[in-house]
Amino acid sequence: MWTSVFVSGIVLGSFYTLISLGFALIFGATHTFNLAHGELLVLAGYVAYWLWKAFGLSLLFTFPAAVVVALLLCFVLQRLFSLLSEPRELNSIVVSFGIAILLQNGMLFCFSGDYRLIRVPVLNQGFHLHQIYLSYGQVALLALSLLVIALLYLLMRHTYVGKALRATIQDREAASLAGINVSGMGVVAFGIGAVLIGLAGPLYGCIHYLYPTAGPQATLLAITITIFAGIGRLRGLILGGWVLGLAESATVFLWGASWRELVSTIILLTVLALRPHGILGRDER
Amino acid sequence: MPFLRLEVLSKKFGDFWALREIDFSINEGEIVGLVGPNGAGKTTLFNLITGRYRPSRGKVLFRDQEITYCKPHEIRKLGISRTFQSCRPFAKMTTLENVIAGRVFSGKFRLFPQRIDIDTAEELLELVGIAHKAQTPAGDLTLSEQRRLDLARALATQPRLLLLDEVAAGFSPVAVKQAVELVRRVQQKGVTLLIIDHFLTLSLRVSDRLFALDHGEKVAEGTPQEVMRNREVIRAYLGMRHEEP
Amino acid sequence: MRGTKTTKRRHQELRLADSILLLGFVFLLLLPVLARDSDYVLQVFTHAVLLATLALAWNILGVSGSISLGHAAFFGVGAYGSALLSLNFGFSPWLTVPLGGLVATVVATLMGLICLRLRGAYFALATLAFVEIPKVITDNWDGLTKGSLGLVGLPGFTALRLGRYSVDFGASPAAVYYLVLCSALLLASLVALIFRSNLGLALQAIREEEVAAEAVGVQVQRYRLLSLLVSGFFTGVVGGCYAHLIRYIEPGLVYGIHFSAVPMIFAICGGRFTILGPALAALILYPVDQFIFHPLLPAGHQFLYGAVIIVAVLFMPSGFWGHLRKGQFALLKTRSVE
């Protein structure tokens, strides 16, 4: 029994990492928190749902549209964030909170408050592997999550833009001294973040019900994993996702689904209590 | 009995010794200048005395009482106050409120500022010469006015020992002259002063003694004349100049 | 020359601000007479005043510079505390509402222990996450709280008797309105006192320059905790009032992000550094939302709140009331000015 808890925890955790990547990247490069992250994700899911439902488009072809919508919105977000005054971290929270409200109401207006799910029947079938039942949905989710993470890893390691972005995330001042356009990298981070959100959104719509206020839960997951990982560590994000996924599936197994929401809260508050100066660890001299 | 005494006081940030084995004392009623080039550890020393940082080693004694690990507000209660290099005014509060805030948290706790708190604050603003700005938000003051305000706020806490961090930096000759007079008036009120003074604008004129730091270590101590003739001090200051392109 | 011009303009602005305040106050006092034909109008304004009280309570913490995204925790605990006490022990709401506030204070202590070591953005995120704790516990404690079913049939405020006169809150919406208005005025006076007291001075000093506040002897953490507790208590009281006015609560409603977001939005739009700004923003924005945007856009009318908070943070960080009263925010006057 525990093996299947473990497997579903890893699958869930990989997916959680996938949905936090955009948030973490934007935070790392620009030091702003995008509290509208979950709403963008849900909106990308709605776009996929709408194309799938209204035009019968295969799920695979909905990804480009979701990416385009996420890119447009992230561009607006980036423009707004560039207007922020100090303290930027805190102000970005308040502004993006406002954007989250705007998006929630926009989605309520466009898609109503009904619960929606992108149903792909094949994903619910499955097979047995050494007595562990795996659904094709789980396998696809794990494979796609790991694929996107791997692509991001290659991008960050082996392209000029990726290297510049990593340098910006690790040390903004040093990066700008080395001739990297730091604010330009912020725009790039929003762009890549948007692509990641656009890829994660339709998947989210396949395994979670979509409704206008589903966003904050996803945002909380992203915050938790990002703060758990610390800044600029892709491996930390994967580990954070797995820890969260495993803790959630163990909690659901032991105490029931209604306690699941508490898991990310407790992990987040614990990490913050251990690192009260925040994950940047700046110590004022 | 020395008024303030530091014993082998040291502070390490990571692998970097910001201060190393400082032994030093101040007598009651003195004005002592703390000089040294940038990064010598002057402000760190203030932060250790006022309890913002905990020393890695050593002791701080104030009137024969050990205060090494006391909290900032406890040290404040014993009678040590400071000003800040960057002034740190409460920007959205008025100048007057800034000084009142300096006064009301030192003594017995009262729920509201008393008449006397307001009166004293006004007198202090007059003393430092910015009484006409009493109702201006502190953030709107000029740098020189903010330094005066910072001094008034520190004086409002009724200190026995006052630590001044670069009060006259960037002042015009006229303003420096006013600052000299101001420091003397503060001394006459029975306050002992320790003054950080990178450019020696103030301390050469008012100090009884100078204490020179370089790279976190003591390099000289004595009368201003003695210290200024000290080769280490000249090297620390001039050497730095010569290395600059 | 230029100086006198700006002084003159500032005086005009201040006079404008004062007249707005006076007119608004008279309007609020006369509202039950003006709107005697429409229970709906009165209902909307009752809720607006309730939200104004909530924003005032939020700002007791807000003035110290901390932005909380978790006040729904206190609101919900206050509502549930009060509701359960009245349902299980038959106490009158007049007693259980303050008790609910005390329960909220206990939760505020817990939040303080966990979150107050953090500053700025991290404090905000921690409070946002913290709400889940009381919410999930309430949701799961079926035996006590009936879980996600919620509590129905809560008693309303009982009639008050004073000699021969009696005020029946069950029968008269106007009585309820005046009750809520009175509590709002009481809290506003209390906030004014706090702002002018040494506590207010300490909180503002912490907000402006924590290091300097520490240096003048402010015990920063103690004052931050105190402001959180007071803020939590009054938020809990408002939560209790809400429970007994609506007479139905469920976890998703009272712990919902709405009751964390709305006081923050009102406080920041109105002006976090002013006494009345948060309340005024609630009294303007909520009726605008209900009377104008709700009929136009039944689904999605609350986009208004998102829009105003974005505009406020980016373009008017001291809030509209703070902007109007600029130059007159001095709380302590000199002799000469008087």
Coordinates of N, CA, C and O in Angstrom, one line a residue, chain B residues 35-149:
Chain B
V35 N 38.4 57.5 14.6 CA 38.7 57.8 13.3 C 39.2 56.6 12.6 O 39.6 55.6 13.2
G36 N 39.3 56.7 11.3 CA 39.8 55.6 10.5 C 39.2 55.6 9.1 O 38.1 56.1 8.9
P37 N 39.9 54.9 8.1 CA 39.3 54.9 6.8 C 38.0 54.1 6.6 O 37.6 53.4 7.6
N38 N 37.4 54.2 5.5 CA 36.2 53.4 5.2 C 36.5 51.9 5.5 O 37.5 51.4 5.2
G39 N 35.5 51.3 6.1 CA 35.6 49.8 6.3 C 36.5 49.5 7.5 O 36.9 48.3 7.6
A40 N 36.9 50.5 8.3 CA 37.8 50.2 9.4 C 37.1 49.5 10.5 O 37.7 48.9 11.4
G41 N 35.8 49.6 10.5 CA 35.0 48.9 11.6 C 34.4 49.9 12.6 O 33.9 49.4 13.7
K42 N 34.3 51.2 12.2 CA 33.8 52.2 13.2 C 32.3 51.9 13.5 O 31.9 51.9 14.7
T43 N 31.5 51.8 12.5 CA 30.1 51.6 12.7 C 29.8 50.3 13.3 O 28.9 50.2 14.1
T44 N 30.6 49.3 13.0 CA 30.4 48.0 13.6 C 30.6 48.1 15.1 O 29.9 47.5 15.9
L45 N 31.6 48.9 15.5 CA 31.9 49.1 16.9 C 30.6 49.7 17.6 O 30.2 49.3 18.7
F46 N 30.0 50.7 16.9 CA 28.8 51.3 17.5 C 27.7 50.2 17.6 O 27.0 50.2 18.6
N47 N 27.6 49.4 16.6 CA 26.5 48.4 16.6 C 26.8 47.4 17.8 O 25.8 46.8 18.3
L48 N 28.0 47.1 18.1 CA 28.3 46.2 19.2 C 28.0 46.9 20.5 O 27.4 46.3 21.4
I49 N 28.3 48.2 20.7 CA 28.1 48.8 21.9 C 26.6 49.0 22.2 O 26.1 48.8 23.3
T50 N 25.8 49.3 21.1 CA 24.4 49.5 21.3 C 23.6 48.2 21.3 O 22.3 48.3 21.3
G51 N 24.2 47.1 21.1 CA 23.5 45.8 21.2 C 22.8 45.4 19.9 O 22.0 44.4 20.0
R52 N 23.1 46.0 18.8 CA 22.5 45.6 17.6 C 23.1 44.3 17.1 O 22.5 43.4 16.5
Y53 N 24.5 44.2 17.3 CA 25.2 43.0 17.0 C 25.7 42.3 18.3 O 25.9 43.0 19.2
R54 N 25.8 41.0 18.2 CA 26.4 40.3 19.4 C 27.9 40.1 19.0 O 28.2 39.7 17.9
P55 N 28.8 40.5 19.9 CA 30.2 40.3 19.6 C 30.6 38.8 19.5 O 29.9 38.0 20.1
S56 N 31.6 38.5 18.7 CA 32.1 37.1 18.6 C 32.9 36.8 19.8 O 33.0 35.6 20.3
R57 N 33.6 37.8 20.4 CA 34.4 37.6 21.6 C 34.4 39.0 22.3 O 34.2 40.0 21.8
G58 N 34.8 38.9 23.6 CA 35.0 40.1 24.3 C 33.8 40.6 25.1 O 32.8 40.0 25.1
K59 N 34.1 41.8 25.8 CA 33.1 42.3 26.7 C 32.9 43.8 26.4 O 33.8 44.5 26.0
V60 N 31.7 44.3 26.8 CA 31.4 45.7 26.8 C 31.0 46.0 28.2 O 30.0 45.4 28.8
L61 N 31.6 47.0 28.9 CA 31.2 47.4 30.3 C 30.9 48.8 30.3 O 31.6 49.7 29.8
F62 N 29.7 49.1 30.9 CA 29.3 50.5 31.0 C 29.1 50.8 32.4 O 28.3 50.1 33.1
R63 N 29.8 51.7 33.0 CA 29.8 52.1 34.4 C 29.9 50.8 35.2 O 29.1 50.5 36.1
D64 N 30.9 50.0 34.9 CA 31.2 48.7 35.6 C 30.2 47.7 35.5 O 30.2 46.7 36.3
Q65 N 29.2 47.8 34.6 CA 28.2 46.8 34.5 C 28.4 46.2 33.1 O 28.5 46.9 32.1
E66 N 28.4 44.9 33.1 CA 28.5 44.2 31.8 C 27.3 44.3 30.9 O 26.2 44.0 31.4
I67 N 27.4 44.8 29.7 CA 26.2 45.0 28.9 C 26.4 44.3 27.5 O 25.7 44.5 26.6
T68 N 27.4 43.3 27.5 CA 27.7 42.7 26.2 C 26.6 42.1 25.5 O 26.4 42.3 24.3
Y69 N 25.7 41.4 26.2 CA 24.6 40.7 25.5 C 23.3 41.3 25.8 O 22.2 40.6 25.6
C70 N 23.2 42.5 26.3 CA 21.9 43.2 26.5 C 21.2 43.5 25.2 O 21.9 43.7 24.2
K71 N 19.9 43.6 25.3 CA 19.2 44.0 24.1 C 19.2 45.5 23.9 O 19.5 46.2 24.8
P72 N 19.0 45.9 22.6 CA 19.2 47.4 22.4 C 18.4 48.3 23.3 O 18.9 49.3 23.8
H73 N 17.1 47.9 23.6 CA 16.3 48.8 24.4 C 16.8 48.8 25.9 O 16.7 49.8 26.6
E74 N 17.4 47.7 26.3 CA 18.0 47.7 27.7 C 19.2 48.6 27.8 O 19.3 49.4 28.7
I75 N 20.0 48.5 26.7 CA 21.2 49.4 26.7 C 20.8 50.9 26.6 O 21.3 51.7 27.3
R76 N 19.7 51.1 25.9 CA 19.1 52.4 25.8 C 18.7 52.9 27.1 O 18.9 54.1 27.5
K77 N 18.1 52.0 27.9 CA 17.6 52.4 29.2 C 18.7 52.8 30.2 O 18.6 53.6 31.1
L78 N 19.9 52.1 30.0 CA 21.1 52.4 30.9 C 21.7 53.8 30.5 O 22.5 54.3 31.3
G79 N 21.3 54.3 29.3 CA 21.8 55.7 29.0 C 22.7 55.8 27.9 O 23.5 56.7 27.8
I80 N 22.7 54.8 26.9 CA 23.5 54.9 25.8 C 22.6 55.1 24.5 O 21.7 54.4 24.3
S81 N 22.9 56.2 23.8 CA 22.1 56.5 22.6 C 23.1 56.7 21.4 O 24.3 56.9 21.6
R82 N 22.5 56.7 20.2 CA 23.4 56.8 19.1 C 22.6 57.6 18.0 O 21.4 57.7 18.0
T83 N 23.4 58.1 17.0 CA 22.8 58.6 15.8 C 23.3 57.7 14.7 O 24.2 56.8 14.9
F84 N 22.8 57.9 13.5 CA 23.1 57.0 12.4 C 23.8 57.7 11.3 O 23.5 58.9 11.0
Q85 N 24.7 57.0 10.6 CA 25.4 57.6 9.5 C 24.4 58.1 8.4 O 24.5 59.1 7.8
S86 N 23.3 57.2 8.2 CA 22.4 57.6 7.2 C 21.1 58.2 7.8 O 20.1 58.3 7.2
C87 N 21.3 58.7 9.0 CA 20.2 59.5 9.7 C 19.0 58.7 10.1 O 18.6 58.7 11.3
R88 N 18.5 57.9 9.2 CA 17.3 57.1 9.5 C 16.2 57.8 10.2 O 15.7 57.4 11.3
P89 N 15.7 58.9 9.7 CA 14.5 59.6 10.3 C 13.3 58.8 10.1 O 13.2 58.0 9.2
F90 N 12.3 59.0 11.0 CA 11.0 58.4 10.7 C 10.3 59.3 9.7 O 9.6 60.3 10.0
A91 N 10.4 58.9 8.4 CA 10.2 59.9 7.3 C 8.8 60.5 7.2 O 8.6 61.6 7.0
K92 N 7.8 59.7 7.5 CA 6.4 60.2 7.3 C 5.9 60.8 8.6 O 4.8 61.4 8.6
M93 N 6.7 60.8 9.7 CA 6.2 61.5 10.9 C 6.9 62.9 10.9 O 7.9 63.1 10.2
T94 N 6.3 63.8 11.6 CA 6.8 65.2 11.6 C 8.1 65.2 12.4 O 8.4 64.3 13.2
T95 N 8.9 66.3 12.2 CA 10.1 66.4 12.9 C 9.9 66.4 14.4 O 10.6 65.7 15.2
L96 N 8.8 67.1 14.9 CA 8.5 67.1 16.3 C 8.2 65.7 16.8 O 8.7 65.2 17.8
E97 N 7.4 64.9 16.0 CA 7.0 63.6 16.5 C 8.3 62.7 16.5 O 8.3 61.8 17.4
N98 N 9.2 62.9 15.6 CA 10.4 62.2 15.7 C 11.1 62.3 17.0 O 11.6 61.3 17.6
V99 N 11.2 63.6 17.5 CA 11.9 63.8 18.7 C 11.1 63.3 19.9 O 11.7 62.8 20.9
I100 N 9.8 63.5 19.8 CA 9.0 62.9 20.9 C 9.2 61.4 21.0 O 9.3 60.9 22.1
A101 N 9.2 60.8 19.8 CA 9.4 59.3 19.9 C 10.8 59.0 20.5 O 10.9 57.9 21.2
G102 N 11.7 59.9 20.4 CA 13.0 59.7 21.1 C 12.9 59.7 22.6 O 13.6 59.0 23.3
R103 N 11.9 60.4 23.1 CA 11.8 60.6 24.5 C 10.9 59.7 25.2 O 11.3 59.2 26.3
V104 N 9.8 59.3 24.6 CA 8.8 58.6 25.4 C 9.1 57.1 25.7 O 8.4 56.5 26.5
F105 N 10.0 56.6 25.0 CA 10.2 55.1 25.2 C 11.4 54.9 26.2 O 11.8 53.7 26.3
S106 N 12.0 55.9 26.7 CA 13.1 55.7 27.6 C 12.7 55.5 29.1 O 13.2 54.6 29.7
G107 N 11.8 56.3 29.5 CA 11.5 56.2 31.0 C 10.3 55.3 31.3 O 10.2 54.2 30.7
K108 N 9.5 55.7 32.2 CA 8.4 54.9 32.6 C 7.4 54.9 31.5 O 7.2 56.0 30.8
F109 N 6.7 53.8 31.3 CA 5.8 53.8 30.2 C 4.5 54.6 30.5 O 3.9 54.4 31.5
R110 N 4.2 55.5 29.6 CA 2.9 56.2 29.7 C 2.1 56.0 28.4 O 2.7 55.8 27.4
L111 N 0.8 56.1 28.5 CA 0.0 55.8 27.3 C 0.1 56.9 26.3 O 0.1 56.7 25.1
F112 N 0.1 58.2 26.8 CA 0.2 59.3 25.9 C 1.4 60.2 26.1 O 1.8 60.2 27.2
P113 N 1.8 60.9 25.1 CA 2.9 61.8 25.3 C 2.4 62.9 26.2 O 1.3 63.4 26.1
Q114 N 3.2 63.3 27.2 CA 2.8 64.3 28.2 C 3.2 65.7 27.6 O 4.0 65.8 26.7
R115 N 2.6 66.7 28.2 CA 3.0 68.1 27.9 C 4.5 68.3 27.9 O 5.1 68.9 27.0
I116 N 5.1 67.7 29.0 CA 6.5 68.0 29.1 C 7.3 67.3 28.0 O 8.4 67.8 27.6
D117 N 6.8 66.2 27.5 CA 7.5 65.5 26.4 C 7.6 66.4 25.2 O 8.6 66.6 24.5
I118 N 6.4 67.0 24.9 CA 6.3 67.9 23.8 C 7.2 69.1 24.0 O 7.9 69.6 23.1
D119 N 7.1 69.7 25.2 CA 7.9 70.9 25.5 C 9.4 70.6 25.3 O 10.1 71.4 24.7
T120 N 9.8 69.5 25.9 CA 11.3 69.2 25.8 C 11.7 69.0 24.4 O 12.7 69.4 24.0
A121 N 10.8 68.3 23.6 CA 11.1 68.1 22.2 C 11.3 69.4 21.5 O 12.2 69.5 20.7
E122 N 10.4 70.3 21.8 CA 10.6 71.6 21.1 C 11.9 72.3 21.5 O 12.5 72.9 20.7
E123 N 12.2 72.2 22.8 CA 13.5 72.8 23.2 C 14.7 72.2 22.5 O 15.6 72.9 22.1
L124 N 14.6 70.9 22.3 CA 15.7 70.2 21.7 C 15.8 70.6 20.2 O 16.9 70.8 19.6
L125 N 14.6 70.8 19.6 CA 14.6 71.3 18.2 C 15.2 72.7 18.1 O 16.0 73.0 17.2
E126 N 15.0 73.5 19.1 CA 15.5 74.8 19.1 C 17.1 74.7 19.3 O 17.8 75.4 18.6
L127 N 17.5 73.8 20.2 CA 18.9 73.6 20.4 C 19.7 73.3 19.2 O 20.7 73.9 18.9
V128 N 19.1 72.4 18.4 CA 19.8 72.0 17.2 C 19.5 72.9 16.0 O 20.0 72.7 14.9
G129 N 18.5 73.8 16.2 CA 18.3 74.9 15.2 C 17.3 74.5 14.1 O 17.4 75.0 13.0
I130 N 16.4 73.6 14.4 CA 15.4 73.3 13.3 C 14.0 73.4 13.9 O 13.1 72.8 13.4
A131 N 13.8 74.3 14.9 CA 12.5 74.5 15.5 C 11.4 74.9 14.5 O 10.3 74.5 14.6
H132 N 11.9 75.7 13.5 CA 10.9 76.2 12.5 C 10.4 75.1 11.6 O 9.4 75.3 10.9
K133 N 11.0 73.9 11.7 CA 10.6 72.8 10.8 C 9.8 71.7 11.6 O 9.6 70.6 11.2
A134 N 9.3 72.1 12.8 CA 8.7 71.2 13.7 C 7.6 70.4 13.1 O 7.4 69.2 13.3
Q135 N 6.8 71.0 12.2 CA 5.6 70.3 11.6 C 5.9 69.7 10.2 O 5.0 69.3 9.6
T136 N 7.1 69.8 9.8 CA 7.5 69.2 8.5 C 7.7 67.7 8.6 O 8.3 67.3 9.6
P137 N 7.2 67.0 7.6 CA 7.6 65.5 7.6 C 9.1 65.4 7.6 O 9.8 66.1 6.8
A138 N 9.6 64.5 8.4 CA 11.1 64.4 8.5 C 11.7 64.0 7.2 O 12.9 64.4 6.9
G139 N 11.0 63.3 6.4 CA 11.5 62.9 5.1 C 11.8 64.1 4.2 O 12.5 64.0 3.2
D140 N 11.1 65.2 4.4 CA 11.3 66.4 3.6 C 12.4 67.3 4.0 O 12.7 68.3 3.3
L141 N 13.1 67.0 5.1 CA 14.2 67.9 5.5 C 15.4 67.7 4.6 O 15.6 66.6 4.0
T142 N 16.3 68.7 4.6 CA 17.6 68.5 3.9 C 18.5 67.6 4.7 O 18.2 67.3 5.9
L143 N 19.6 67.1 4.1 CA 20.4 66.2 4.8 C 21.0 66.8 6.0 O 21.0 66.1 7.1
S144 N 21.4 68.0 6.0 CA 22.0 68.7 7.2 C 20.9 68.8 8.3 O 21.2 68.5 9.4
E145 N 19.7 69.1 7.9 CA 18.6 69.2 8.9 C 18.3 67.8 9.5 O 18.0 67.6 10.6
Q146 N 18.4 66.8 8.6 CA 18.1 65.4 9.1 C 19.2 65.0 10.1 O 18.9 64.3 11.1
R147 N 20.4 65.4 9.9 CA 21.5 65.1 10.8 C 21.2 65.8 12.2 O 21.4 65.2 13.2
R148 N 20.7 67.0 12.1 CA 20.4 67.7 13.3 C 19.2 67.0 14.0 O 19.2 66.9 15.3
L149 N 18.2 66.6 13.2 CA 17.1 65.9 13.8 C 17.5 64.6 14.5 O 17.1 64.3 15.6

